[in-house]
Amino acid sequence: MKDVIILGIESSCDETSCAVVKNGREVLSNVIHSQIKIHEEYGGVVPEIASRCHTEIINQIVKQALKEAQISLETIDAIAVTQGPGLVGALLVGVSYAKALSFATQKPLLAVNHIAGHIAANFLTHQNLEPPFLCLIISGGHTHLVNVKSYHTYEILGKTRDDAIGEAFDKVARVIGLGYPGGPKIDQMANAGSPSIKLPITHLDGFDFTFSGIKTAVINLNHKTPDLDKPDLCASFEKAVTEMLIFNIKKAIQTYPTDKIVLAGGVSRNSYIRNEIDKMANELKIQAYYPEPILCTDNAAMIAGQGYYDYIAGKRADLHLNAVPNLKIGE
C-alpha cells in the first residue's frame, strides 16, 4: 500500500507550525515557531500581534519543514490546515497560505478541527492506539471530556461552563506574579510546595466542569494573605483542579465503560495531572495515554496526523474554505 504523506499547517493562536507526517503515525518533521517571548510582556496573547507574526514567518517555517523531512511539495499527497477553533486573524493566515499552496501545487486541501488534532497527537506517540476511548482535552481554550468513537465520530460528554482549565492556570499565575504562560510556571513552582491549603472543589451534574470558583478563591486568598507560601498555593491549586478532572473521568467511565483514557491539549503536559491520571488508571485497571510533551501544545504534526484520517475518508475542502474561530468538534 502506498504511503500517504500529509503536510500540516497550524496557526490557531501564537505558534506558527508546519509538519510532514506519513500515514498518520510517523512524524517526518515538525517545525514550531513560538511567539511566547513576544507576548510575555503583555501577560497573554495579543491577537493582532499574533497574526502579524504568523504572516512574517509562515513561508520560512513551511520551507524548513519540507527540508527537515527531506521531501518536496511534489511528493506530498495533501495539505491539511487548522480551520478552527482559534483566533480568527491567526487562523486566516494559515488557511490563506494553505489555500494558495493547494492551488499552486494542485494538491487536495483538508480542513482540520484543532481539537480533533489534539486528540490525534496521541496516535503519533502511541502507534497502536485506536478508537474507541474516552479523551480528556485540557488546554488554554478548551476543557472537554469526549467519547471518541472513531477517527471522525465524537460525542462530547462534558465541557467547561466558564474558564478553560488552561485559562484558570494563566489567571492564577498572573495574580501571584508568575507571569505568562502560567501553566508550566505553576507546575514548576508546585514541585517545591505542599498541597496544604484547602480550596473549594465544585462538582456539577453530568460531566461538565467549572473552574471560575476555584480561580476566584485563589485570587481572593492571595489578595487577603499576600505572604501566603506561593509554592503551597500552586500545589494546592493543582491538586484541587486535578481532583475535579478525575471525579468526572471516573463518573464517565461508569456510564461509558472503557479500558483507555487519553489526555490531549497543552495542559496534559502538567506533571501532577499526569501522575494522578496514572494512579487512577492503575486503580481502575485501565491504560492511560498522553502525547509526548512537544505534541501536547499547538503543533502542525497533530494537524497533519488528523488530516491523514480525513484524507483516507475522502474528505476534501475547496478554495472557498474560511476560518471558523468557534468551530465545534465534530463539525
Tab-separated table of C-alpha atoms in Angstrom:
chain	number	residue	atom	x	y	z
A	1	MET	CA	0.000	0.000	0.000
A	2	LYS	CA	1.337	3.425	-0.976
A	3	ASP	CA	2.416	5.699	1.848
A	4	VAL	CA	0.299	8.814	2.342
A	5	ILE	CA	2.269	11.976	3.091
A	6	ILE	CA	0.410	14.947	4.587
A	7	LEU	CA	1.754	18.470	5.004
A	8	GLY	CA	0.161	20.137	8.037
A	9	ILE	CA	-0.142	23.848	8.831
A	10	GLU	CA	-1.140	25.224	12.252
A	11	SER	CA	-1.634	28.910	13.154
A	12	SER	CA	-4.626	28.980	15.512
A	13	CYS	CA	-3.001	31.041	18.278
A	14	ASP	CA	0.622	32.007	18.903
A	15	GLU	CA	2.553	29.106	17.361
A	16	THR	CA	3.351	29.043	13.654
A	17	SER	CA	3.944	25.429	12.738
A	18	CYS	CA	4.380	23.188	9.723
A	19	ALA	CA	4.899	19.429	9.759
A	20	VAL	CA	5.149	16.454	7.448
A	21	VAL	CA	3.541	13.200	8.622
A	22	LYS	CA	3.490	9.772	6.983
A	23	ASN	CA	0.439	7.505	7.261
A	24	GLY	CA	-0.952	9.459	10.196
A	25	ARG	CA	1.564	7.943	12.598
A	26	GLU	CA	5.134	8.863	11.661
A	27	VAL	CA	6.404	12.426	12.085
A	28	LEU	CA	8.977	13.265	9.407
A	29	SER	CA	9.293	16.881	10.566
A	30	ASN	CA	7.512	19.207	12.972
A	31	VAL	CA	8.750	22.807	12.961
A	32	ILE	CA	7.257	25.109	15.602
A	33	HIS	CA	7.911	28.832	15.900
A	34	SER	CA	6.629	30.113	19.249
A	35	GLN	CA	5.696	33.729	19.966
A	36	ILE	CA	5.790	33.325	23.760
A	37	LYS	CA	8.658	35.785	24.243
A	38	ILE	CA	6.770	38.432	22.264
A	39	HIS	CA	3.524	38.058	24.227
A	40	GLU	CA	5.096	37.657	27.681
A	41	GLU	CA	5.355	41.409	28.250
A	42	TYR	CA	1.602	41.769	27.638
A	43	GLY	CA	0.644	38.966	30.037
A	44	GLY	CA	-1.119	36.994	27.303
A	45	VAL	CA	-1.592	36.614	23.572
A	46	VAL	CA	-2.368	39.820	21.648
A	47	PRO	CA	-4.378	38.640	18.599
A	48	GLU	CA	-3.235	41.357	16.173
A	49	ILE	CA	0.423	40.816	17.026
A	50	ALA	CA	-0.021	37.043	16.695
A	51	SER	CA	-1.487	37.433	13.190
A	52	ARG	CA	1.340	39.688	12.040
A	53	CYS	CA	3.965	37.298	13.382
A	54	HIS	CA	2.349	34.361	11.548
A	55	THR	CA	2.391	36.346	8.303
A	56	GLU	CA	6.080	37.183	8.680
A	57	ILE	CA	7.318	33.653	9.395
A	58	ILE	CA	4.946	31.097	7.829
A	59	ASN	CA	6.697	30.766	4.454
A	60	GLN	CA	10.038	30.150	6.153
A	61	ILE	CA	8.516	27.550	8.505
A	62	VAL	CA	6.946	25.595	5.617
A	63	LYS	CA	10.244	25.536	3.725
A	64	GLN	CA	12.078	24.363	6.844
A	65	ALA	CA	9.574	21.559	7.478
A	66	LEU	CA	9.954	20.257	3.932
A	67	LYS	CA	13.747	20.455	4.192
A	68	GLU	CA	13.865	18.573	7.517
A	69	ALA	CA	11.535	15.888	6.143
A	70	GLN	CA	13.778	15.632	3.067
A	71	ILE	CA	10.729	15.806	0.862
A	72	SER	CA	9.410	18.055	-1.902
A	73	LEU	CA	5.995	19.603	-2.387
A	74	GLU	CA	5.515	17.357	-5.417
A	75	THR	CA	5.803	14.275	-3.168
A	76	ILE	CA	3.104	15.182	-0.643
A	77	ASP	CA	-0.437	13.864	-1.109
A	78	ALA	CA	-2.425	16.641	0.559
A	79	ILE	CA	-2.246	19.852	2.582
A	80	ALA	CA	-4.012	19.919	5.955
A	81	VAL	CA	-4.666	23.193	7.776
A	82	THR	CA	-6.341	24.200	11.026
A	83	GLN	CA	-9.738	25.708	10.200
A	84	GLY	CA	-10.678	26.414	13.822
A	85	PRO	CA	-11.268	26.960	16.635
A	86	GLY	CA	-8.806	29.735	17.437
A	87	LEU	CA	-8.107	33.425	16.907
A	88	VAL	CA	-9.735	34.455	13.636
A	89	GLY	CA	-6.836	36.570	12.373
A	90	ALA	CA	-4.274	33.923	13.230
A	91	LEU	CA	-6.353	31.173	11.633
A	92	LEU	CA	-6.786	33.199	8.447
A	93	VAL	CA	-3.023	33.367	7.918
A	94	GLY	CA	-2.714	29.566	7.907
A	95	VAL	CA	-5.907	28.990	5.915
A	96	SER	CA	-4.947	31.562	3.261
A	97	TYR	CA	-1.440	30.135	2.916
A	98	ALA	CA	-2.734	26.551	2.663
A	99	LYS	CA	-5.294	27.531	0.019
A	100	ALA	CA	-2.621	29.278	-2.059
A	101	LEU	CA	-0.305	26.271	-1.716
A	102	SER	CA	-3.108	23.894	-2.700
A	103	PHE	CA	-3.932	25.996	-5.750
A	104	ALA	CA	-0.287	26.304	-6.817
A	105	THR	CA	0.516	22.597	-6.418
A	106	GLN	CA	-2.921	21.184	-7.312
A	107	LYS	CA	-2.795	19.119	-4.108
A	108	PRO	CA	-6.001	18.354	-2.162
A	109	LEU	CA	-6.864	20.698	0.708
A	110	LEU	CA	-8.005	19.328	4.087
A	111	ALA	CA	-9.754	21.403	6.765
A	112	VAL	CA	-8.851	20.075	10.223
A	113	ASN	CA	-10.519	20.812	13.542
A	114	HIS	CA	-7.896	21.954	16.041
A	115	ILE	CA	-9.450	19.946	18.896
A	116	ALA	CA	-9.538	16.778	16.784
A	117	GLY	CA	-5.889	17.467	16.052
A	118	HIS	CA	-5.069	17.448	19.766
A	119	ILE	CA	-6.693	14.019	20.060
A	120	ALA	CA	-4.760	12.781	17.011
A	121	ALA	CA	-1.464	13.821	18.636
A	122	ASN	CA	-1.774	10.623	20.664
A	123	PHE	CA	-1.684	8.496	17.503
A	124	LEU	CA	1.733	9.971	16.732
A	125	THR	CA	3.097	8.954	20.138
A	126	HIS	CA	1.276	5.634	20.565
A	127	GLN	CA	1.492	3.669	17.329
A	128	ASN	CA	-1.037	1.026	18.402
A	129	LEU	CA	-3.676	3.338	19.906
A	130	GLU	CA	-7.028	3.235	18.118
A	131	PRO	CA	-10.565	4.415	18.967
A	132	PRO	CA	-12.848	3.951	20.782
A	133	PHE	CA	-11.696	5.597	24.010
A	134	LEU	CA	-12.503	8.408	26.423
A	135	CYS	CA	-10.442	11.552	25.907
A	136	LEU	CA	-9.909	14.483	28.256
A	137	ILE	CA	-8.898	17.560	26.254
A	138	ILE	CA	-7.358	20.197	28.529
A	139	SER	CA	-5.790	23.329	27.085
A	140	GLY	CA	-5.732	27.103	27.293
A	141	GLY	CA	-9.002	27.415	25.418
A	142	HIS	CA	-10.738	24.071	25.942
A	143	THR	CA	-11.794	21.588	28.585
A	144	HIS	CA	-13.733	18.714	27.007
A	145	LEU	CA	-14.499	15.159	28.047
A	146	VAL	CA	-15.144	13.305	24.803
A	147	ASN	CA	-16.244	9.814	23.891
A	148	VAL	CA	-14.093	9.193	20.794
A	149	LYS	CA	-15.991	6.549	18.851
A	150	SER	CA	-13.872	6.631	15.690
A	151	TYR	CA	-11.325	8.833	13.930
A	152	HIS	CA	-14.202	11.121	12.911
A	153	THR	CA	-17.009	10.473	15.393
A	154	TYR	CA	-17.001	12.343	18.700
A	155	GLU	CA	-19.585	12.540	21.464
A	156	ILE	CA	-18.982	15.463	23.816
A	157	LEU	CA	-19.919	14.243	27.289
A	158	GLY	CA	-18.924	17.376	29.182
A	159	LYS	CA	-17.109	20.682	28.854
A	160	THR	CA	-16.330	23.734	30.934
A	161	ARG	CA	-19.156	26.139	31.652
A	162	ASP	CA	-16.809	29.064	32.219
A	163	ASP	CA	-12.998	29.183	32.156
A	164	ALA	CA	-10.993	26.554	30.357
A	165	ILE	CA	-8.540	24.878	32.720
A	166	GLY	CA	-5.528	26.431	30.992
A	167	GLU	CA	-7.148	29.851	31.261
A	168	ALA	CA	-7.571	29.304	35.012
A	169	PHE	CA	-3.889	28.344	35.288
A	170	ASP	CA	-2.860	31.513	33.428
A	171	LYS	CA	-5.051	33.807	35.511
A	172	VAL	CA	-3.855	32.332	38.807
A	173	ALA	CA	-0.224	32.579	37.671
A	174	ARG	CA	-0.657	36.218	36.682
A	175	VAL	CA	-2.223	37.164	40.014
A	176	ILE	CA	0.526	35.565	42.114
A	177	GLY	CA	3.225	37.169	39.988
A	178	LEU	CA	4.464	34.260	37.877
A	179	GLY	CA	3.587	35.811	34.541
A	180	TYR	CA	2.697	34.211	31.218
A	181	PRO	CA	2.430	31.381	30.240
A	182	GLY	CA	1.083	30.299	33.602
A	183	GLY	CA	0.665	26.541	33.316
A	184	PRO	CA	4.325	25.492	33.142
A	185	LYS	CA	5.312	28.049	35.804
A	186	ILE	CA	2.663	26.853	38.271
A	187	ASP	CA	3.678	23.238	37.615
A	188	GLN	CA	7.312	24.052	38.314
A	189	MET	CA	6.612	26.064	41.479
A	190	ALA	CA	4.169	23.439	42.789
A	191	ASN	CA	7.001	20.893	42.851
A	192	ALA	CA	8.538	22.875	45.703
A	193	GLY	CA	5.275	23.148	47.646
A	194	SER	CA	2.761	21.088	49.578
A	195	PRO	CA	-0.990	20.952	48.800
A	196	SER	CA	-1.821	22.100	52.334
A	197	ILE	CA	-4.277	24.901	51.517
A	198	LYS	CA	-7.936	23.912	51.288
A	199	LEU	CA	-9.611	25.233	48.164
A	200	PRO	CA	-13.236	24.839	47.024
A	201	ILE	CA	-13.952	21.950	44.651
A	202	THR	CA	-17.133	22.171	42.569
A	203	HIS	CA	-18.842	19.157	41.011
A	204	LEU	CA	-21.701	19.706	38.571
A	205	ASP	CA	-24.462	17.389	37.414
A	206	GLY	CA	-23.455	15.381	34.382
A	207	PHE	CA	-19.884	15.672	33.154
A	208	ASP	CA	-19.429	19.451	32.849
A	209	PHE	CA	-16.627	21.371	34.569
A	210	THR	CA	-16.369	24.763	36.249
A	211	PHE	CA	-13.099	26.433	37.203
A	212	SER	CA	-14.172	30.010	37.875
A	213	GLY	CA	-14.920	29.315	41.560
A	214	ILE	CA	-11.529	27.851	42.406
A	215	LYS	CA	-9.771	30.512	40.335
A	216	THR	CA	-11.589	33.278	42.235
A	217	ALA	CA	-10.866	31.591	45.574
A	218	VAL	CA	-7.134	31.516	44.839
A	219	ILE	CA	-7.170	35.159	43.719
A	220	ASN	CA	-9.046	36.282	46.839
A	221	LEU	CA	-6.802	34.245	49.111
A	222	ASN	CA	-3.728	35.770	47.516
A	223	HIS	CA	-5.088	39.304	47.989
A	224	LYS	CA	-6.096	38.737	51.617
A	225	THR	CA	-2.931	36.875	52.580
A	226	PRO	CA	-0.115	38.327	50.445
A	227	ASP	CA	2.572	36.498	52.450
A	228	LEU	CA	0.973	33.108	51.722
A	229	ASP	CA	3.505	30.493	50.608
A	230	LYS	CA	3.329	30.582	46.805
A	231	PRO	CA	4.612	27.023	46.172
A	232	ASP	CA	1.981	25.668	48.592
A	233	LEU	CA	-0.709	27.708	46.845
A	234	CYS	CA	0.348	26.370	43.437
A	235	ALA	CA	0.437	22.780	44.716
A	236	SER	CA	-2.986	23.173	46.320
A	237	PHE	CA	-4.465	24.659	43.146
A	238	GLU	CA	-3.071	21.812	41.021
A	239	LYS	CA	-4.404	19.208	43.435
A	240	ALA	CA	-7.902	20.715	43.536
A	241	VAL	CA	-8.354	21.075	39.774
A	242	THR	CA	-6.968	17.579	39.205
A	243	GLU	CA	-9.496	16.137	41.670
A	244	MET	CA	-12.240	17.845	39.658
A	245	LEU	CA	-10.964	16.299	36.433
A	246	ILE	CA	-10.621	12.801	37.878
A	247	PHE	CA	-14.056	12.921	39.511
A	248	ASN	CA	-15.703	13.444	36.101
A	249	ILE	CA	-13.497	10.878	34.363
A	250	LYS	CA	-14.461	8.204	36.883
A	251	LYS	CA	-18.119	9.132	36.590
A	252	ALA	CA	-17.922	8.942	32.785
A	253	ILE	CA	-16.246	5.533	32.853
A	254	GLN	CA	-19.157	4.184	34.904
A	255	THR	CA	-21.563	5.239	32.137
A	256	TYR	CA	-19.267	4.624	29.185
A	257	PRO	CA	-17.063	1.659	30.142
A	258	THR	CA	-13.617	1.769	28.547
A	259	ASP	CA	-10.146	0.340	29.019
A	260	LYS	CA	-8.430	3.515	27.759
A	261	ILE	CA	-8.295	7.107	28.991
A	262	VAL	CA	-6.481	9.529	26.688
A	263	LEU	CA	-5.226	13.029	27.538
A	264	ALA	CA	-4.746	15.806	24.993
A	265	GLY	CA	-4.003	19.527	24.867
A	266	GLY	CA	-1.346	21.780	26.353
A	267	VAL	CA	-2.333	21.221	29.996
A	268	SER	CA	-1.812	17.466	29.538
A	269	ARG	CA	1.908	18.278	29.876
A	270	ASN	CA	1.326	19.060	33.561
A	271	SER	CA	3.366	16.579	35.602
A	272	TYR	CA	0.992	16.428	38.580
A	273	ILE	CA	-2.067	15.799	36.392
A	274	ARG	CA	-0.246	13.038	34.513
A	275	ASN	CA	0.858	11.347	37.730
A	276	GLU	CA	-2.634	11.425	39.211
A	277	ILE	CA	-4.216	10.140	35.984
A	278	ASP	CA	-1.693	7.282	36.025
A	279	LYS	CA	-2.672	6.453	39.621
A	280	MET	CA	-6.351	6.495	38.677
A	281	ALA	CA	-5.696	4.258	35.660
A	282	ASN	CA	-3.826	1.747	37.809
A	283	GLU	CA	-6.640	1.789	40.348
A	284	LEU	CA	-9.283	1.166	37.659
A	285	LYS	CA	-7.054	-1.281	35.741
A	286	ILE	CA	-7.219	0.723	32.527
A	287	GLN	CA	-4.498	2.214	30.304
A	288	ALA	CA	-3.647	5.935	30.305
A	289	TYR	CA	-2.225	7.634	27.210
A	290	TYR	CA	-0.898	11.128	26.576
A	291	PRO	CA	1.252	12.643	23.823
A	292	GLU	CA	4.939	13.328	24.232
A	293	PRO	CA	5.369	16.892	25.565
A	294	ILE	CA	6.189	18.574	22.230
A	295	LEU	CA	2.920	17.220	20.790
A	296	CYS	CA	0.749	18.437	23.684
A	297	THR	CA	0.914	22.118	22.814
A	298	ASP	CA	-0.150	23.538	19.440
A	299	ASN	CA	1.788	21.962	16.568
A	300	ALA	CA	1.263	21.053	12.929
A	301	ALA	CA	2.121	17.345	13.309
A	302	MET	CA	-1.195	16.757	15.064
A	303	ILE	CA	-2.999	18.623	12.248
A	304	ALA	CA	-1.254	16.528	9.596
A	305	GLY	CA	-1.997	13.420	11.663
A	306	GLN	CA	-5.731	14.077	11.761
A	307	GLY	CA	-5.531	15.223	8.143
A	308	TYR	CA	-4.407	11.725	7.168
A	309	TYR	CA	-7.617	10.178	8.536
A	310	ASP	CA	-9.677	12.870	6.820
A	311	TYR	CA	-7.827	12.214	3.556
A	312	ILE	CA	-8.377	8.454	3.510
A	313	ALA	CA	-12.036	9.029	4.455
A	314	GLY	CA	-12.434	11.091	1.284
A	315	LYS	CA	-12.920	14.453	2.971
A	316	ARG	CA	-11.833	17.462	0.943
A	317	ALA	CA	-12.062	21.241	1.265
A	318	ASP	CA	-12.126	23.718	-1.629
A	319	LEU	CA	-10.710	27.181	-2.171
A	320	HIS	CA	-13.784	28.750	-0.539
A	321	LEU	CA	-12.535	27.425	2.814
A	322	ASN	CA	-12.723	30.030	5.565
A	323	ALA	CA	-11.517	30.182	9.149
A	324	VAL	CA	-14.126	29.357	11.803
A	325	PRO	CA	-12.925	30.721	15.178
A	326	ASN	CA	-15.680	28.995	17.192
A	327	LEU	CA	-15.639	25.682	15.307
A	328	LYS	CA	-17.008	22.821	17.402
A	329	ILE	CA	-15.539	19.338	17.400
A	330	GLY	CA	-17.362	17.023	15.050
A	331	GLU	CA	-18.387	19.843	12.682
